[in-house]
Amino acid sequence: MKSILRSFVMAFSEYSISPKSKMKRDKMNCSYILLFLPLIGIIITAVINRWAVYSPYMCEDGSVLPAIICVVAPIILSAGSHMDGFFKTVDALSSHKSRKEAIRIIREDNHCGHMAIIAAMCYFLLAVGIWNVIPLDGFYVVAFAYTISRALFGISLVTMKHMNGDEKGMNYIPDSKIGKIVVVAANLVYIAISAYLMIEISLTSYVGISFAIACLAGAAVAFVYYIIMSFIKFGGVSEELASFFVTLCEVAIPIAAICMFKSPL
């Protein structure tokens, strides 16, 4: 029980804007952290849903501010915790070096290369542009991206082989088989509930059920790419690569949704 409570504190300490804990980031304090990570996504989802309610009264028609808030708010609430993995992964991939050297960049290189900066700029511009063309009713559906991405983050770290030297990611995995099953099952429940609510909301709005299905398809495509890329380029997953996936998933979902919504078919 103490381990679970410590993991709850560490989840919010490591991956949200809440005050940082002084506890050591070891197996004892972090083994169930993946059980609680989607809770941060739920908070972000709730904030964006509230923003969708208030933004029409606070912003003029055609304003880009609602889109900017939807992109910036999750970064602030998560303290940009997943962007570090995004930077490192982009640097490793853009280096075009051997697997051993790419892993070294992920594990040891704390410098931010120019390609990572360029990729981040493109990422935020793309994210704002996509959110700006999503209909207001779609905000309520796409907001669940932040819960689903973190649940898939946890599932991948528990169920997939880790790349060499991924001590941080290994600390997030329970030692017992039952513990692993509980973590995976809990994250599947997060995904199932999110998917159900996305479909339910889309059915009661003019975006339609295809909008929600496109969101889920976008998450699936991002997840498959992340797993294939991780094993081909690095020989397995890691906390940094999973963080890269979170950022990728959170832009893939709205892209898939708007492509379906704007499709003439």
mmCIF file of C-alpha atoms in Angstrom:
data_model
loop_
_atom_site.group_PDB
_atom_site.id
_atom_site.type_symbol
_atom_site.label_atom_id
_atom_site.label_comp_id
_atom_site.label_asym_id
_atom_site.label_seq_id
_atom_site.Cartn_x
_atom_site.Cartn_y
_atom_site.Cartn_z
ATOM 1 C CA MET A 1 0.000 0.000 0.000
ATOM 2 C CA LYS A 2 2.843 2.413 0.823
ATOM 3 C CA SER A 3 4.380 1.729 -2.581
ATOM 4 C CA ILE A 4 1.089 2.582 -4.296
ATOM 5 C CA LEU A 5 0.659 5.813 -2.340
ATOM 6 C CA ARG A 6 4.248 6.810 -3.047
ATOM 7 C CA SER A 7 3.718 6.068 -6.739
ATOM 8 C CA PHE A 8 0.638 8.311 -6.731
ATOM 9 C CA VAL A 9 2.697 11.172 -5.325
ATOM 10 C CA MET A 10 5.549 10.511 -7.748
ATOM 11 C CA ALA A 11 3.217 10.397 -10.763
ATOM 12 C CA PHE A 12 2.037 13.941 -10.104
ATOM 13 C CA SER A 13 5.504 15.045 -9.032
ATOM 14 C CA GLU A 14 7.183 13.796 -12.210
ATOM 15 C CA TYR A 15 4.497 14.432 -14.809
ATOM 16 C CA SER A 16 2.477 17.438 -13.699
ATOM 17 C CA ILE A 17 2.889 21.015 -12.558
ATOM 18 C CA SER A 18 2.420 20.001 -8.911
ATOM 19 C CA PRO A 19 5.348 20.532 -6.499
ATOM 20 C CA LYS A 20 8.234 18.115 -6.917
ATOM 21 C CA SER A 21 8.586 15.394 -4.322
ATOM 22 C CA LYS A 22 11.826 14.903 -2.402
ATOM 23 C CA MET A 23 11.428 11.123 -2.530
ATOM 24 C CA LYS A 24 14.017 9.150 -4.458
ATOM 25 C CA ARG A 25 13.063 8.136 -7.993
ATOM 26 C CA ASP A 26 13.658 4.443 -7.402
ATOM 27 C CA LYS A 27 11.740 1.180 -7.755
ATOM 28 C CA MET A 28 10.244 1.411 -4.271
ATOM 29 C CA ASN A 29 8.625 4.785 -4.936
ATOM 30 C CA CYS A 30 7.785 4.488 -8.637
ATOM 31 C CA SER A 31 6.723 0.896 -9.330
ATOM 32 C CA TYR A 32 3.028 1.808 -9.681
ATOM 33 C CA ILE A 33 3.451 5.250 -11.212
ATOM 34 C CA LEU A 34 1.884 4.097 -14.494
ATOM 35 C CA LEU A 35 -1.317 3.328 -12.622
ATOM 36 C CA PHE A 36 -1.860 7.027 -11.962
ATOM 37 C CA LEU A 37 -0.318 8.760 -14.974
ATOM 38 C CA PRO A 38 -3.631 8.835 -16.935
ATOM 39 C CA LEU A 39 -5.185 10.776 -14.036
ATOM 40 C CA ILE A 40 -3.097 13.733 -15.185
ATOM 41 C CA GLY A 41 -4.542 13.235 -18.649
ATOM 42 C CA ILE A 42 -8.040 13.224 -17.166
ATOM 43 C CA ILE A 43 -7.355 16.579 -15.498
ATOM 44 C CA ILE A 44 -6.143 18.013 -18.821
ATOM 45 C CA THR A 45 -9.204 16.584 -20.580
ATOM 46 C CA ALA A 46 -11.493 18.225 -18.002
ATOM 47 C CA VAL A 47 -9.723 21.584 -18.353
ATOM 48 C CA ILE A 48 -10.059 21.581 -22.149
ATOM 49 C CA ASN A 49 -13.717 20.575 -21.889
ATOM 50 C CA ARG A 50 -14.350 23.495 -19.524
ATOM 51 C CA TRP A 51 -12.460 25.791 -21.879
ATOM 52 C CA ALA A 52 -14.709 24.624 -24.733
ATOM 53 C CA VAL A 53 -17.696 25.815 -22.686
ATOM 54 C CA TYR A 54 -16.298 29.245 -21.818
ATOM 55 C CA SER A 55 -14.253 30.098 -24.940
ATOM 56 C CA PRO A 56 -17.245 31.225 -27.091
ATOM 57 C CA TYR A 57 -18.028 33.872 -24.455
ATOM 58 C CA MET A 58 -14.411 34.979 -24.042
ATOM 59 C CA CYS A 59 -13.160 34.981 -27.642
ATOM 60 C CA GLU A 60 -14.428 36.558 -30.831
ATOM 61 C CA ASP A 61 -15.397 34.413 -33.811
ATOM 62 C CA GLY A 62 -12.336 33.498 -35.841
ATOM 63 C CA SER A 63 -9.949 34.075 -32.937
ATOM 64 C CA VAL A 64 -6.986 31.705 -32.708
ATOM 65 C CA LEU A 65 -6.885 32.029 -28.922
ATOM 66 C CA PRO A 66 -9.069 28.934 -28.226
ATOM 67 C CA ALA A 67 -6.642 26.795 -30.223
ATOM 68 C CA ILE A 68 -3.599 28.292 -28.511
ATOM 69 C CA ILE A 69 -5.075 27.575 -25.071
ATOM 70 C CA CYS A 70 -5.808 23.955 -26.073
ATOM 71 C CA VAL A 71 -2.148 23.496 -27.033
ATOM 72 C CA VAL A 72 -0.490 25.489 -24.251
ATOM 73 C CA ALA A 73 -2.654 24.392 -21.307
ATOM 74 C CA PRO A 74 -1.628 20.696 -21.486
ATOM 75 C CA ILE A 75 2.045 21.683 -21.643
ATOM 76 C CA ILE A 76 1.659 23.846 -18.546
ATOM 77 C CA LEU A 77 -0.411 21.314 -16.600
ATOM 78 C CA SER A 78 2.060 18.518 -17.387
ATOM 79 C CA ALA A 79 5.061 20.810 -16.782
ATOM 80 C CA GLY A 80 6.300 19.902 -20.262
ATOM 81 C CA SER A 81 7.391 16.566 -18.811
ATOM 82 C CA HIS A 82 7.026 14.631 -22.064
ATOM 83 C CA MET A 83 8.801 17.211 -24.204
ATOM 84 C CA ASP A 84 12.198 16.096 -22.875
ATOM 85 C CA GLY A 85 11.639 12.662 -24.405
ATOM 86 C CA PHE A 86 10.432 14.315 -27.603
ATOM 87 C CA PHE A 87 13.637 16.362 -27.891
ATOM 88 C CA LYS A 88 15.918 13.415 -27.173
ATOM 89 C CA THR A 89 14.129 11.087 -29.567
ATOM 90 C CA VAL A 90 14.154 13.617 -32.402
ATOM 91 C CA ASP A 91 17.872 14.230 -31.819
ATOM 92 C CA ALA A 92 18.581 10.483 -31.860
ATOM 93 C CA LEU A 93 16.513 9.829 -34.982
ATOM 94 C CA SER A 94 17.900 12.818 -36.877
ATOM 95 C CA SER A 95 21.494 11.814 -36.079
ATOM 96 C CA HIS A 96 21.189 8.815 -38.475
ATOM 97 C CA LYS A 97 23.828 7.029 -36.421
ATOM 98 C CA SER A 98 24.130 3.437 -35.257
ATOM 99 C CA ARG A 99 21.734 1.962 -32.695
ATOM 100 C CA LYS A 100 24.421 2.112 -30.014
ATOM 101 C CA GLU A 101 25.070 5.787 -30.650
ATOM 102 C CA ALA A 102 21.351 6.574 -30.874
ATOM 103 C CA ILE A 103 20.798 4.936 -27.483
ATOM 104 C CA ARG A 104 23.700 6.957 -26.079
ATOM 105 C CA ILE A 105 22.023 10.164 -27.258
ATOM 106 C CA ILE A 106 18.787 9.111 -25.561
ATOM 107 C CA ARG A 107 20.471 8.099 -22.310
ATOM 108 C CA GLU A 108 23.367 10.527 -21.892
ATOM 109 C CA ASP A 109 23.137 13.561 -24.181
ATOM 110 C CA ASN A 110 21.294 16.354 -22.361
ATOM 111 C CA HIS A 111 21.951 18.933 -25.074
ATOM 112 C CA CYS A 112 19.102 19.974 -27.361
ATOM 113 C CA GLY A 113 20.091 19.773 -31.025
ATOM 114 C CA HIS A 114 18.884 22.100 -33.756
ATOM 115 C CA MET A 115 16.650 19.434 -35.293
ATOM 116 C CA ALA A 116 14.817 18.998 -31.994
ATOM 117 C CA ILE A 117 14.187 22.751 -31.812
ATOM 118 C CA ILE A 118 12.954 22.858 -35.410
ATOM 119 C CA ALA A 119 10.730 19.817 -34.809
ATOM 120 C CA ALA A 120 9.264 21.411 -31.674
ATOM 121 C CA MET A 121 8.482 24.648 -33.536
ATOM 122 C CA CYS A 122 6.789 22.693 -36.327
ATOM 123 C CA TYR A 123 4.924 20.605 -33.758
ATOM 124 C CA PHE A 124 3.411 23.589 -31.962
ATOM 125 C CA LEU A 125 2.557 25.443 -35.177
ATOM 126 C CA LEU A 126 0.877 22.319 -36.547
ATOM 127 C CA ALA A 127 -0.973 21.687 -33.285
ATOM 128 C CA VAL A 128 -2.335 25.245 -33.111
ATOM 129 C CA GLY A 129 -3.318 25.118 -36.782
ATOM 130 C CA ILE A 130 -5.184 21.839 -36.361
ATOM 131 C CA TRP A 131 -6.988 22.872 -33.168
ATOM 132 C CA ASN A 132 -7.975 26.129 -34.884
ATOM 133 C CA VAL A 133 -10.023 24.280 -37.529
ATOM 134 C CA ILE A 134 -11.605 21.749 -35.177
ATOM 135 C CA PRO A 135 -15.285 22.593 -34.603
ATOM 136 C CA LEU A 136 -16.170 23.520 -31.036
ATOM 137 C CA ASP A 137 -18.153 20.316 -30.533
ATOM 138 C CA GLY A 138 -15.039 18.416 -31.537
ATOM 139 C CA PHE A 139 -13.071 19.889 -28.628
ATOM 140 C CA TYR A 140 -14.999 17.677 -26.211
ATOM 141 C CA VAL A 141 -14.001 14.568 -28.167
ATOM 142 C CA VAL A 142 -10.379 15.366 -29.022
ATOM 143 C CA ALA A 143 -9.691 16.363 -25.405
ATOM 144 C CA PHE A 144 -9.604 12.667 -24.476
ATOM 145 C CA ALA A 145 -6.347 12.385 -26.426
ATOM 146 C CA TYR A 146 -4.502 13.399 -23.272
ATOM 147 C CA THR A 147 -5.939 10.498 -21.304
ATOM 148 C CA ILE A 148 -5.552 7.873 -24.023
ATOM 149 C CA SER A 149 -1.951 8.820 -24.837
ATOM 150 C CA ARG A 150 -0.878 8.426 -21.208
ATOM 151 C CA ALA A 151 -2.694 5.104 -20.840
ATOM 152 C CA LEU A 152 -0.922 3.755 -23.932
ATOM 153 C CA PHE A 153 2.338 5.134 -22.506
ATOM 154 C CA GLY A 154 1.867 2.893 -19.472
ATOM 155 C CA ILE A 155 0.797 -0.189 -21.411
ATOM 156 C CA SER A 156 3.829 -0.015 -23.691
ATOM 157 C CA LEU A 157 6.309 0.269 -20.827
ATOM 158 C CA VAL A 158 4.812 -2.702 -18.979
ATOM 159 C CA THR A 159 4.252 -5.051 -21.913
ATOM 160 C CA MET A 160 7.137 -4.291 -24.296
ATOM 161 C CA LYS A 161 10.849 -5.093 -24.210
ATOM 162 C CA HIS A 162 12.942 -2.149 -23.035
ATOM 163 C CA MET A 163 16.011 -0.832 -24.798
ATOM 164 C CA ASN A 164 19.377 -1.313 -23.130
ATOM 165 C CA GLY A 165 20.005 0.966 -20.166
ATOM 166 C CA ASP A 166 16.437 2.138 -19.612
ATOM 167 C CA GLU A 167 16.697 2.273 -15.815
ATOM 168 C CA LYS A 168 14.062 4.976 -15.425
ATOM 169 C CA GLY A 169 11.464 3.059 -17.432
ATOM 170 C CA MET A 170 12.209 -0.201 -15.618
ATOM 171 C CA ASN A 171 11.619 1.518 -12.271
ATOM 172 C CA TYR A 172 8.038 2.143 -13.389
ATOM 173 C CA ILE A 173 7.222 -1.569 -13.708
ATOM 174 C CA PRO A 174 5.955 -3.618 -10.730
ATOM 175 C CA ASP A 175 8.053 -6.661 -9.847
ATOM 176 C CA SER A 176 5.111 -9.025 -9.433
ATOM 177 C CA LYS A 177 3.107 -10.470 -12.313
ATOM 178 C CA ILE A 178 -0.125 -9.486 -10.589
ATOM 179 C CA GLY A 179 1.116 -5.916 -10.263
ATOM 180 C CA LYS A 180 1.832 -5.766 -13.995
ATOM 181 C CA ILE A 181 -1.607 -7.172 -14.797
ATOM 182 C CA VAL A 182 -3.260 -4.588 -12.541
ATOM 183 C CA VAL A 183 -1.403 -1.714 -14.205
ATOM 184 C CA VAL A 184 -2.214 -2.903 -17.736
ATOM 185 C CA ALA A 185 -5.852 -3.619 -16.843
ATOM 186 C CA ALA A 186 -6.281 -0.186 -15.245
ATOM 187 C CA ASN A 187 -4.867 1.541 -18.322
ATOM 188 C CA LEU A 188 -7.138 -0.495 -20.587
ATOM 189 C CA VAL A 189 -10.066 0.673 -18.467
ATOM 190 C CA TYR A 190 -8.935 4.295 -18.903
ATOM 191 C CA ILE A 191 -8.883 3.756 -22.680
ATOM 192 C CA ALA A 192 -12.220 1.944 -22.763
ATOM 193 C CA ILE A 193 -14.004 4.633 -20.737
ATOM 194 C CA SER A 194 -12.410 7.395 -22.824
ATOM 195 C CA ALA A 195 -13.424 5.683 -26.072
ATOM 196 C CA TYR A 196 -16.981 5.205 -24.821
ATOM 197 C CA LEU A 197 -17.304 8.859 -23.805
ATOM 198 C CA MET A 198 -15.801 10.042 -27.096
ATOM 199 C CA ILE A 199 -18.349 8.033 -29.067
ATOM 200 C CA GLU A 200 -21.212 9.067 -26.773
ATOM 201 C CA ILE A 201 -20.334 12.760 -27.076
ATOM 202 C CA SER A 202 -19.874 12.576 -30.835
ATOM 203 C CA LEU A 203 -23.280 10.937 -31.240
ATOM 204 C CA THR A 204 -24.966 13.859 -29.489
ATOM 205 C CA SER A 205 -23.120 16.534 -31.515
ATOM 206 C CA TYR A 206 -22.962 17.413 -35.179
ATOM 207 C CA VAL A 207 -19.413 16.074 -35.658
ATOM 208 C CA GLY A 208 -20.785 12.511 -35.795
ATOM 209 C CA ILE A 209 -19.471 9.150 -34.679
ATOM 210 C CA SER A 210 -16.905 9.061 -37.506
ATOM 211 C CA PHE A 211 -15.113 11.917 -35.731
ATOM 212 C CA ALA A 212 -14.590 9.805 -32.601
ATOM 213 C CA ILE A 213 -13.595 6.738 -34.606
ATOM 214 C CA ALA A 214 -11.017 8.819 -36.482
ATOM 215 C CA CYS A 215 -9.572 9.989 -33.150
ATOM 216 C CA LEU A 216 -9.163 6.396 -31.979
ATOM 217 C CA ALA A 217 -7.652 5.413 -35.335
ATOM 218 C CA GLY A 218 -5.158 8.281 -35.035
ATOM 219 C CA ALA A 219 -4.095 7.023 -31.604
ATOM 220 C CA ALA A 220 -3.709 3.473 -32.945
ATOM 221 C CA VAL A 221 -1.574 4.600 -35.893
ATOM 222 C CA ALA A 222 0.672 6.690 -33.627
ATOM 223 C CA PHE A 223 1.057 3.753 -31.229
ATOM 224 C CA VAL A 224 1.958 1.267 -33.980
ATOM 225 C CA TYR A 225 4.517 3.714 -35.417
ATOM 226 C CA TYR A 226 6.029 4.254 -31.959
ATOM 227 C CA ILE A 227 6.437 0.522 -31.302
ATOM 228 C CA ILE A 228 7.894 -0.261 -34.750
ATOM 229 C CA MET A 229 10.251 2.718 -34.621
ATOM 230 C CA SER A 230 11.393 1.881 -31.083
ATOM 231 C CA PHE A 231 12.306 -1.714 -31.920
ATOM 232 C CA ILE A 232 13.917 -0.962 -35.287
ATOM 233 C CA LYS A 233 15.952 2.058 -34.191
ATOM 234 C CA PHE A 234 16.580 1.338 -30.492
ATOM 235 C CA GLY A 235 15.850 -2.327 -29.878
ATOM 236 C CA GLY A 236 12.969 -1.642 -27.489
ATOM 237 C CA VAL A 237 10.931 1.007 -25.713
ATOM 238 C CA SER A 238 11.998 3.426 -22.993
ATOM 239 C CA GLU A 239 10.531 6.212 -20.889
ATOM 240 C CA GLU A 240 11.954 8.798 -23.310
ATOM 241 C CA LEU A 241 10.560 7.050 -26.383
ATOM 242 C CA ALA A 242 7.189 6.644 -24.670
ATOM 243 C CA SER A 243 7.193 10.379 -23.913
ATOM 244 C CA PHE A 244 7.903 11.021 -27.593
ATOM 245 C CA PHE A 245 4.857 8.886 -28.355
ATOM 246 C CA VAL A 246 2.666 10.926 -25.997
ATOM 247 C CA THR A 247 3.489 14.150 -27.852
ATOM 248 C CA LEU A 248 3.042 12.420 -31.210
ATOM 249 C CA CYS A 249 -0.285 10.879 -30.209
ATOM 250 C CA GLU A 250 -1.651 14.182 -28.963
ATOM 251 C CA VAL A 251 -1.233 15.735 -32.402
ATOM 252 C CA ALA A 252 -2.070 12.601 -34.420
ATOM 253 C CA ILE A 253 -5.530 12.355 -32.852
ATOM 254 C CA PRO A 254 -6.738 15.857 -33.841
ATOM 255 C CA ILE A 255 -5.145 15.490 -37.294
ATOM 256 C CA ALA A 256 -7.021 12.244 -37.911
ATOM 257 C CA ALA A 257 -10.236 13.775 -36.578
ATOM 258 C CA ILE A 258 -10.139 16.865 -38.769
ATOM 259 C CA CYS A 259 -9.155 14.839 -41.843
ATOM 260 C CA MET A 260 -12.262 12.712 -41.344
ATOM 261 C CA PHE A 261 -14.472 15.717 -40.558
ATOM 262 C CA LYS A 262 -13.347 17.656 -43.654
ATOM 263 C CA SER A 263 -13.344 14.628 -45.931
ATOM 264 C CA PRO A 264 -15.811 14.949 -48.840
ATOM 265 C CA LEU A 265 -16.563 11.209 -48.615
#
